[in-house]
Amino acid sequence: MAAMAPGGSGSGGGVNPFLSDSDEDDDEVAATEERRAVLRLGAGSGLDPGSAGSLSPQDPVALGSSARPGLPGEASAAAVALGGTGETPARLSIDAIAAQLLRDQYLLTALELHTELLESGRELPRLRDYFSNPGNFERQSGTPPGMGAPGVPGAAGVGGTGGREPSTTSGGGQLNRAGSISTLDSLDFARYSDDGNRETDEKVAVLEFELRKAKETIQALRANLTKAAEHEVPLQERKNYKSSPEIQEPIKPLEKRALNFLVNEFLLKNNYKLTSITFSDENDDQDFELWDDVGLNIPKPPDLLQLYRDFGNHQVTGKDLVDVASGVEEDELEALTPIISNLPPTLETPQPAENSMLVQKLEDKISLLNSEKWSLMEQIRRLKSEMDFLKNEHFAIPAVCDSVQPSLDQLPHKDSEDSGQHPDVNSSDKGKNTDIHLSISDETDSTIPKENSPNSFPRREREGMPPSSPSSKNTVHFDKPNRKLSPAFHQALLSFCRMSADSRLGYEVSRIADSEKSVMLMLGRCLPHIVPNVLLAKREELIPLILCTACLHPEPKERDQLLHILFNLIKRPDDEQRQMILTGCVAFARHVGPTRVEAELLPQCWEQINHKYPERRLLVAESCGALAPYLPKEIRSSLVLSMLQQMLMEDKADLVREAVIKSLGIIMGYIDDPDKYHQGFELLLSALGDPSERVVSATHQVFLPAYAAWTTELGNLQSHLILTLLNKIEKLLREGEHGLDEHKLHMYLSALQSLIPSLFALVLQNAPFSSKAKLHGEVPQIEVTRFPRPMSPLQDVSTIIGSREQLAVLLQLYDYQLEQEGTTGWESLLWVVNQLLPQLIEIVGKINVTSTACVHEFSRFFWRLCRTFGKIFTNTKVKPQFQEILRLSEENIDSSAGNGVLTKATVPIYATGVLTCYIQEEDRKLLVGFLEDVMTLLSLSHAPLDSLKASFVELGANPAYHELLLTVLWYGVVHTSALVRCTAARMFELL
């Protein structure tokens, strides 16, 4: 075990990480045997084993205290002390036992003794110095000590002739450095492989380990260098510097390293990272990550910002100065601040050991007082800021009791200001000022219990309330005890109340907000600390608090921080949480007005426009729409529109683009800049062509109706929007002779279909009878099936007109006008009849009749158009135009023109899109007659049957028309012409 000790210690204190569990058990058994050997040593020396635990490091030392472990002088000292005189000492100190253990290299036992002493608070300097010095754990050549007399552990130490001393193994006291000890962090497992590079790798590992050991040794020696650096300047020069402050003392190496560390720390805290890197490169001899690199046993001062804030509060309190606030007397000051000249004679020339102990105690006390001083200075700074705030608020100073008020009134204003700025005044003014303050202190302190904190409020805030408070009219009185105790005694007595205002939270708890503004200030300070500690699932509960504070807080910077917290409240807000945040944003906007919404809320949206989480981008997109009514109109049509356009073009999440489209629709409802019309049209085309079905659906439901409403106001619905879409469809058909882009055709045609309600509303509003449409008397009811079911409320004609009642009146006048008075002077309707319908019928004739999708799209379009404009319009304006083109008669059988039209898509679209709009008996008869005529004419003229097949396929998809189709086919079966019967048979195959 003794042989293992040095190696084990080398790896960090006696525990070898490469030992197995059984090896560790052996170590514990061996350590127990070593402890027994030490006790036997004590017994052989007349020492009671039970008394060892009662010894302290300060007990009389039997061995020479100046002997270092492992030095030759120590062996002789031990021999003289224990065996040289032939006398048995009455007591053996722990220091002597430690020296014996270290000398015999019982390092595990010594380490355990060191640990027990540390736990009991009786640290032994010898053990502390030994185990903190890495140089003691280098591997040494020769036989480990203690092996010479294995049977009698410790006997060699008593006799002084035992195992070999470490200092004698290498001659001259020099330690031979051998290969380093393998540790977990230095072991290179690659050197145990067979790759042929073991020697090089082993050398690198050894060099790395020895370099690390050298650095540790340098740090251990730096403590001595630190002390030596304090005495570099001669004493006479120091006196010269103190007597002549204008002559600056040269900077010491220790001071330079400390300042370098603080400067680098300041740069890092304030994000001057490049400057910090440059600074570190210029001071490459210093480790800026470790304060101990500056100098061991040197307390770390506060950071530069704290030092700057406390500048001016460092006047040395000498005999000729007095603190106005506390009124310390001269003799009390001397009692509190011991001076070397006043020390007892026994302490003037202390012995070296006693001197070091005294210096250590004084240093500990200085460190404690310094920390307390920093704390008090921070309290003073906070109190001054509070006093400044209260002065700005013009708080009155209500009287606490009648005897206090005159003293306050007699205090000159200038003196109060001076006392706030200069805590220390010259002793020549001490008489007057101190008397005044003491007179106030005597009465107020005996009346009001002081809090156990330097952070307690100024008296005027503690004792009274602001004028806005209802209770400010009544003076607050506290019962004054009929006692003669001094205020200092009262204060010391109350200090035992366990109240804390030293921390930030204690500071907030100790003050009570007594006005709306102070409440807002308190919430602004506390909320940033509250929010991170609230569960994510419950953070929406904080939204009202954050919003109220952001609305009413007087500081723009704090408001910005609170709104930033609001938008970052939840990492990935779900739908309900986003709704809550949006509701709060709208409430905030209503309260503060458009200017602050633009200045405070919009920047928060802009910051998160490219956030990595789609939920946050979704919140931004929804916010733009929700805040649109509360923004300045210039911002709506510029910044917000640009933000939404960017998100529509760049965002990859379908949900985000869908929210962008809805917000764009809201913007279109509020925008009033005609110059943005074409930008809106481009956005509409982009939205219609979006690959996501969600985005296209939102476009038809929100964006397109809102844009159509704006287009109607500008007078561009018929002249630009609808015509442009029609022209794009025609262009598609022209370019698609060899392959039609059905997706784009569907895109444009569906947009036209969504515009039908807006077109009909425009026709009604511009009708000759629009001025007569007054709501009076009984309003006629609108049939439930009068209009097709709208895709969204914005496509409901009653919503576009204004109300269902207004629409009912207009529809009544509309039908009467068509039946009785005609369309003369009705420009909007004449445009539909004379321009829109002919162009649509022409387009229908160009599409491929075999394209089932195209036939279906146009059929649905004409069905919605006819149902929206009504039965009278369909019968009098739509059907005649189709019949004029088709010209179904026996005379046209051999006409190439007639046959050409019958083979095109005009036939199925007319049959399924126009003739099926209304299903009364006469309508069904008309449809049956049309299909019979088409079948007859196509059969007799030997024309292709594609148009008839397309009609049967489209109608056959609806079971309601199956009976009707069988009637048509029966007509063909019983026809006299074999050609017609053959056609009927082919149609049966389709069904």
mmCIF file of C-alpha atoms in Angstrom, residues 495-711:
data_model
loop_
_atom_site.group_PDB
_atom_site.id
_atom_site.type_symbol
_atom_site.label_atom_id
_atom_site.label_comp_id
_atom_site.label_asym_id
_atom_site.label_seq_id
_atom_site.Cartn_x
_atom_site.Cartn_y
_atom_site.Cartn_z
ATOM 1 C CA SER A 495 -32.449 44.898 13.117
ATOM 2 C CA PHE A 496 -33.418 41.515 14.559
ATOM 3 C CA CYS A 497 -36.632 41.574 12.473
ATOM 4 C CA ARG A 498 -35.815 39.270 9.597
ATOM 5 C CA MET A 499 -36.570 41.562 6.675
ATOM 6 C CA SER A 500 -34.550 41.602 3.482
ATOM 7 C CA ALA A 501 -34.329 44.372 0.933
ATOM 8 C CA ASP A 502 -30.785 43.628 -0.163
ATOM 9 C CA SER A 503 -31.940 41.708 -3.229
ATOM 10 C CA ARG A 504 -33.874 42.995 -6.202
ATOM 11 C CA LEU A 505 -37.007 41.175 -5.092
ATOM 12 C CA GLY A 506 -36.659 42.401 -1.529
ATOM 13 C CA TYR A 507 -36.295 45.924 -2.849
ATOM 14 C CA GLU A 508 -39.561 45.588 -4.779
ATOM 15 C CA VAL A 509 -41.399 43.973 -1.879
ATOM 16 C CA SER A 510 -40.319 46.657 0.576
ATOM 17 C CA ARG A 511 -41.920 49.462 -1.438
ATOM 18 C CA ILE A 512 -45.645 49.958 -1.889
ATOM 19 C CA ALA A 513 -46.819 51.618 -5.107
ATOM 20 C CA ASP A 514 -49.054 54.539 -4.232
ATOM 21 C CA SER A 515 -49.891 55.923 -7.665
ATOM 22 C CA GLU A 516 -50.705 54.683 -11.131
ATOM 23 C CA LYS A 517 -47.290 55.651 -12.418
ATOM 24 C CA SER A 518 -45.420 53.897 -9.631
ATOM 25 C CA VAL A 519 -47.488 50.759 -10.227
ATOM 26 C CA MET A 520 -46.523 50.837 -13.886
ATOM 27 C CA LEU A 521 -42.870 51.343 -13.013
ATOM 28 C CA MET A 522 -42.965 48.421 -10.606
ATOM 29 C CA LEU A 523 -44.646 46.145 -13.172
ATOM 30 C CA GLY A 524 -42.133 47.198 -15.802
ATOM 31 C CA ARG A 525 -39.307 46.134 -13.503
ATOM 32 C CA CYS A 526 -40.874 42.885 -12.272
ATOM 33 C CA LEU A 527 -42.510 41.408 -15.374
ATOM 34 C CA PRO A 528 -39.249 40.585 -17.205
ATOM 35 C CA HIS A 529 -38.271 38.480 -14.185
ATOM 36 C CA ILE A 530 -41.709 36.859 -13.788
ATOM 37 C CA VAL A 531 -42.323 35.735 -17.367
ATOM 38 C CA PRO A 532 -39.429 33.215 -17.710
ATOM 39 C CA ASN A 533 -40.559 31.444 -14.545
ATOM 40 C CA VAL A 534 -44.172 30.886 -15.669
ATOM 41 C CA LEU A 535 -45.094 27.617 -17.349
ATOM 42 C CA LEU A 536 -45.333 27.888 -21.141
ATOM 43 C CA ALA A 537 -48.869 26.514 -21.129
ATOM 44 C CA LYS A 538 -50.048 29.268 -18.775
ATOM 45 C CA ARG A 539 -48.132 32.280 -20.039
ATOM 46 C CA GLU A 540 -51.143 33.721 -21.842
ATOM 47 C CA GLU A 541 -52.450 34.565 -18.370
ATOM 48 C CA LEU A 542 -49.775 37.280 -18.284
ATOM 49 C CA ILE A 543 -50.996 39.000 -21.469
ATOM 50 C CA PRO A 544 -53.393 41.460 -19.722
ATOM 51 C CA LEU A 545 -50.672 42.447 -17.270
ATOM 52 C CA ILE A 546 -48.070 42.960 -20.001
ATOM 53 C CA LEU A 547 -50.459 44.957 -22.181
ATOM 54 C CA CYS A 548 -51.656 47.278 -19.425
ATOM 55 C CA THR A 549 -48.085 47.982 -18.400
ATOM 56 C CA ALA A 550 -46.987 48.535 -22.008
ATOM 57 C CA CYS A 551 -49.898 50.934 -22.538
ATOM 58 C CA LEU A 552 -49.341 53.055 -19.443
ATOM 59 C CA HIS A 553 -45.612 52.828 -18.767
ATOM 60 C CA PRO A 554 -43.923 56.245 -19.178
ATOM 61 C CA GLU A 555 -40.587 54.947 -20.517
ATOM 62 C CA PRO A 556 -40.437 54.074 -24.249
ATOM 63 C CA LYS A 557 -37.550 51.667 -23.694
ATOM 64 C CA GLU A 558 -39.493 49.711 -21.087
ATOM 65 C CA ARG A 559 -42.578 49.651 -23.315
ATOM 66 C CA ASP A 560 -40.501 48.247 -26.141
ATOM 67 C CA GLN A 561 -39.130 45.552 -23.855
ATOM 68 C CA LEU A 562 -42.623 44.593 -22.687
ATOM 69 C CA LEU A 563 -43.985 44.351 -26.234
ATOM 70 C CA HIS A 564 -40.940 42.261 -27.142
ATOM 71 C CA ILE A 565 -41.856 39.962 -24.251
ATOM 72 C CA LEU A 566 -45.450 39.814 -25.546
ATOM 73 C CA PHE A 567 -44.421 38.666 -29.024
ATOM 74 C CA ASN A 568 -41.875 36.229 -27.552
ATOM 75 C CA LEU A 569 -44.096 35.116 -24.702
ATOM 76 C CA ILE A 570 -44.609 31.608 -26.038
ATOM 77 C CA LYS A 571 -42.000 29.785 -28.060
ATOM 78 C CA ARG A 572 -44.468 28.219 -30.502
ATOM 79 C CA PRO A 573 -47.930 29.666 -29.775
ATOM 80 C CA ASP A 574 -50.880 27.523 -30.814
ATOM 81 C CA ASP A 575 -54.024 28.866 -32.450
ATOM 82 C CA GLU A 576 -55.768 29.815 -29.227
ATOM 83 C CA GLN A 577 -52.679 31.501 -27.794
ATOM 84 C CA ARG A 578 -52.160 33.477 -31.000
ATOM 85 C CA GLN A 579 -55.763 34.634 -30.873
ATOM 86 C CA MET A 580 -55.216 35.852 -27.330
ATOM 87 C CA ILE A 581 -52.068 37.764 -28.282
ATOM 88 C CA LEU A 582 -53.830 39.301 -31.299
ATOM 89 C CA THR A 583 -56.768 40.343 -29.131
ATOM 90 C CA GLY A 584 -54.305 42.040 -26.815
ATOM 91 C CA CYS A 585 -52.540 43.782 -29.702
ATOM 92 C CA VAL A 586 -55.850 45.148 -30.999
ATOM 93 C CA ALA A 587 -56.797 46.365 -27.511
ATOM 94 C CA PHE A 588 -53.390 48.028 -27.211
ATOM 95 C CA ALA A 589 -53.822 49.671 -30.621
ATOM 96 C CA ARG A 590 -57.274 51.010 -29.735
ATOM 97 C CA HIS A 591 -55.893 52.490 -26.559
ATOM 98 C CA VAL A 592 -52.694 54.140 -27.770
ATOM 99 C CA GLY A 593 -53.609 55.294 -31.283
ATOM 100 C CA PRO A 594 -52.004 54.941 -34.719
ATOM 101 C CA THR A 595 -48.727 56.734 -33.959
ATOM 102 C CA ARG A 596 -47.668 54.413 -31.161
ATOM 103 C CA VAL A 597 -48.926 51.356 -33.029
ATOM 104 C CA GLU A 598 -46.616 52.290 -35.889
ATOM 105 C CA ALA A 599 -43.683 53.106 -33.603
ATOM 106 C CA GLU A 600 -44.013 50.276 -31.053
ATOM 107 C CA LEU A 601 -46.011 47.333 -32.398
ATOM 108 C CA LEU A 602 -44.952 47.195 -36.041
ATOM 109 C CA PRO A 603 -41.205 46.872 -35.257
ATOM 110 C CA GLN A 604 -41.994 43.757 -33.216
ATOM 111 C CA CYS A 605 -43.706 42.255 -36.274
ATOM 112 C CA TRP A 606 -40.859 43.228 -38.557
ATOM 113 C CA GLU A 607 -38.277 41.600 -36.274
ATOM 114 C CA GLN A 608 -39.984 38.203 -36.485
ATOM 115 C CA ILE A 609 -40.852 38.172 -40.178
ATOM 116 C CA ASN A 610 -38.100 35.581 -40.786
ATOM 117 C CA HIS A 611 -38.352 33.711 -37.475
ATOM 118 C CA LYS A 612 -37.373 30.041 -37.628
ATOM 119 C CA TYR A 613 -40.656 28.852 -36.106
ATOM 120 C CA PRO A 614 -43.672 29.045 -38.472
ATOM 121 C CA GLU A 615 -45.994 29.729 -35.533
ATOM 122 C CA ARG A 616 -44.170 32.995 -34.854
ATOM 123 C CA ARG A 617 -44.286 34.002 -38.533
ATOM 124 C CA LEU A 618 -47.958 33.098 -38.499
ATOM 125 C CA LEU A 619 -48.429 35.491 -35.594
ATOM 126 C CA VAL A 620 -46.748 38.247 -37.621
ATOM 127 C CA ALA A 621 -48.958 37.615 -40.666
ATOM 128 C CA GLU A 622 -52.121 37.634 -38.566
ATOM 129 C CA SER A 623 -50.994 40.756 -36.705
ATOM 130 C CA CYS A 624 -50.641 42.736 -39.941
ATOM 131 C CA GLY A 625 -54.297 42.139 -40.740
ATOM 132 C CA ALA A 626 -55.576 42.618 -37.206
ATOM 133 C CA LEU A 627 -53.739 45.934 -36.799
ATOM 134 C CA ALA A 628 -54.626 47.284 -40.273
ATOM 135 C CA PRO A 629 -57.630 49.375 -39.081
ATOM 136 C CA TYR A 630 -55.482 51.083 -36.428
ATOM 137 C CA LEU A 631 -52.469 52.052 -38.545
ATOM 138 C CA PRO A 632 -51.847 55.311 -40.401
ATOM 139 C CA LYS A 633 -53.125 54.950 -43.975
ATOM 140 C CA GLU A 634 -49.678 55.671 -45.412
ATOM 141 C CA ILE A 635 -48.234 52.750 -43.452
ATOM 142 C CA ARG A 636 -51.058 50.418 -44.527
ATOM 143 C CA SER A 637 -50.349 50.925 -48.207
ATOM 144 C CA SER A 638 -46.569 50.906 -47.930
ATOM 145 C CA LEU A 639 -44.802 49.113 -45.093
ATOM 146 C CA VAL A 640 -47.484 46.581 -44.160
ATOM 147 C CA LEU A 641 -48.271 45.785 -47.793
ATOM 148 C CA SER A 642 -44.567 45.247 -48.469
ATOM 149 C CA MET A 643 -44.201 42.983 -45.436
ATOM 150 C CA LEU A 644 -47.104 40.812 -46.546
ATOM 151 C CA GLN A 645 -45.849 40.710 -50.120
ATOM 152 C CA GLN A 646 -42.432 39.550 -48.935
ATOM 153 C CA MET A 647 -43.931 36.804 -46.782
ATOM 154 C CA LEU A 648 -46.212 35.642 -49.617
ATOM 155 C CA MET A 649 -43.279 35.336 -52.000
ATOM 156 C CA GLU A 650 -40.684 33.879 -49.606
ATOM 157 C CA ASP A 651 -42.393 31.899 -46.853
ATOM 158 C CA LYS A 652 -42.448 28.148 -47.386
ATOM 159 C CA ALA A 653 -45.155 27.307 -44.834
ATOM 160 C CA ASP A 654 -48.666 26.959 -46.285
ATOM 161 C CA LEU A 655 -50.279 28.105 -43.030
ATOM 162 C CA VAL A 656 -48.241 31.302 -43.019
ATOM 163 C CA ARG A 657 -49.078 32.134 -46.639
ATOM 164 C CA GLU A 658 -52.746 31.441 -45.939
ATOM 165 C CA ALA A 659 -52.661 33.935 -43.057
ATOM 166 C CA VAL A 660 -50.843 36.409 -45.323
ATOM 167 C CA ILE A 661 -53.639 36.153 -47.915
ATOM 168 C CA LYS A 662 -56.317 36.803 -45.292
ATOM 169 C CA SER A 663 -54.384 39.814 -43.986
ATOM 170 C CA LEU A 664 -53.983 41.082 -47.553
ATOM 171 C CA GLY A 665 -57.751 40.882 -47.929
ATOM 172 C CA ILE A 666 -58.173 43.007 -44.815
ATOM 173 C CA ILE A 667 -55.616 45.506 -46.118
ATOM 174 C CA MET A 668 -57.570 45.703 -49.410
ATOM 175 C CA GLY A 669 -60.618 46.666 -47.407
ATOM 176 C CA TYR A 670 -58.817 49.663 -45.892
ATOM 177 C CA ILE A 671 -56.401 50.781 -48.587
ATOM 178 C CA ASP A 672 -57.314 53.959 -50.436
ATOM 179 C CA ASP A 673 -54.276 54.644 -52.603
ATOM 180 C CA PRO A 674 -55.240 54.012 -56.283
ATOM 181 C CA ASP A 675 -51.565 53.686 -57.182
ATOM 182 C CA LYS A 676 -51.478 50.366 -55.324
ATOM 183 C CA TYR A 677 -54.220 48.834 -57.523
ATOM 184 C CA HIS A 678 -51.854 47.127 -59.943
ATOM 185 C CA GLN A 679 -49.646 45.894 -57.100
ATOM 186 C CA GLY A 680 -52.755 44.326 -55.604
ATOM 187 C CA PHE A 681 -53.603 42.679 -58.934
ATOM 188 C CA GLU A 682 -50.140 41.134 -59.146
ATOM 189 C CA LEU A 683 -50.534 39.812 -55.606
ATOM 190 C CA LEU A 684 -53.934 38.374 -56.593
ATOM 191 C CA LEU A 685 -52.461 36.476 -59.547
ATOM 192 C CA SER A 686 -49.627 35.162 -57.355
ATOM 193 C CA ALA A 687 -52.110 33.987 -54.748
ATOM 194 C CA LEU A 688 -54.344 32.285 -57.321
ATOM 195 C CA GLY A 689 -51.329 30.419 -58.707
ATOM 196 C CA ASP A 690 -50.077 29.247 -55.315
ATOM 197 C CA PRO A 691 -49.376 25.498 -55.191
ATOM 198 C CA SER A 692 -51.173 25.136 -51.853
ATOM 199 C CA GLU A 693 -54.917 24.497 -51.955
ATOM 200 C CA ARG A 694 -55.287 26.265 -48.602
ATOM 201 C CA VAL A 695 -53.819 29.471 -49.986
ATOM 202 C CA VAL A 696 -56.026 29.364 -53.129
ATOM 203 C CA SER A 697 -59.120 28.739 -51.012
ATOM 204 C CA ALA A 698 -58.277 31.702 -48.752
ATOM 205 C CA THR A 699 -57.786 33.826 -51.869
ATOM 206 C CA HIS A 700 -61.309 33.038 -53.109
ATOM 207 C CA GLN A 701 -62.855 33.492 -49.684
ATOM 208 C CA VAL A 702 -61.147 36.703 -48.515
ATOM 209 C CA PHE A 703 -58.627 38.355 -50.814
ATOM 210 C CA LEU A 704 -60.536 38.253 -54.115
ATOM 211 C CA PRO A 705 -63.890 39.579 -52.766
ATOM 212 C CA ALA A 706 -62.096 42.377 -50.873
ATOM 213 C CA TYR A 707 -60.053 43.300 -53.921
ATOM 214 C CA ALA A 708 -63.188 43.176 -56.111
ATOM 215 C CA ALA A 709 -64.927 45.597 -53.732
ATOM 216 C CA TRP A 710 -62.040 48.060 -54.070
ATOM 217 C CA THR A 711 -61.992 47.529 -57.824
#
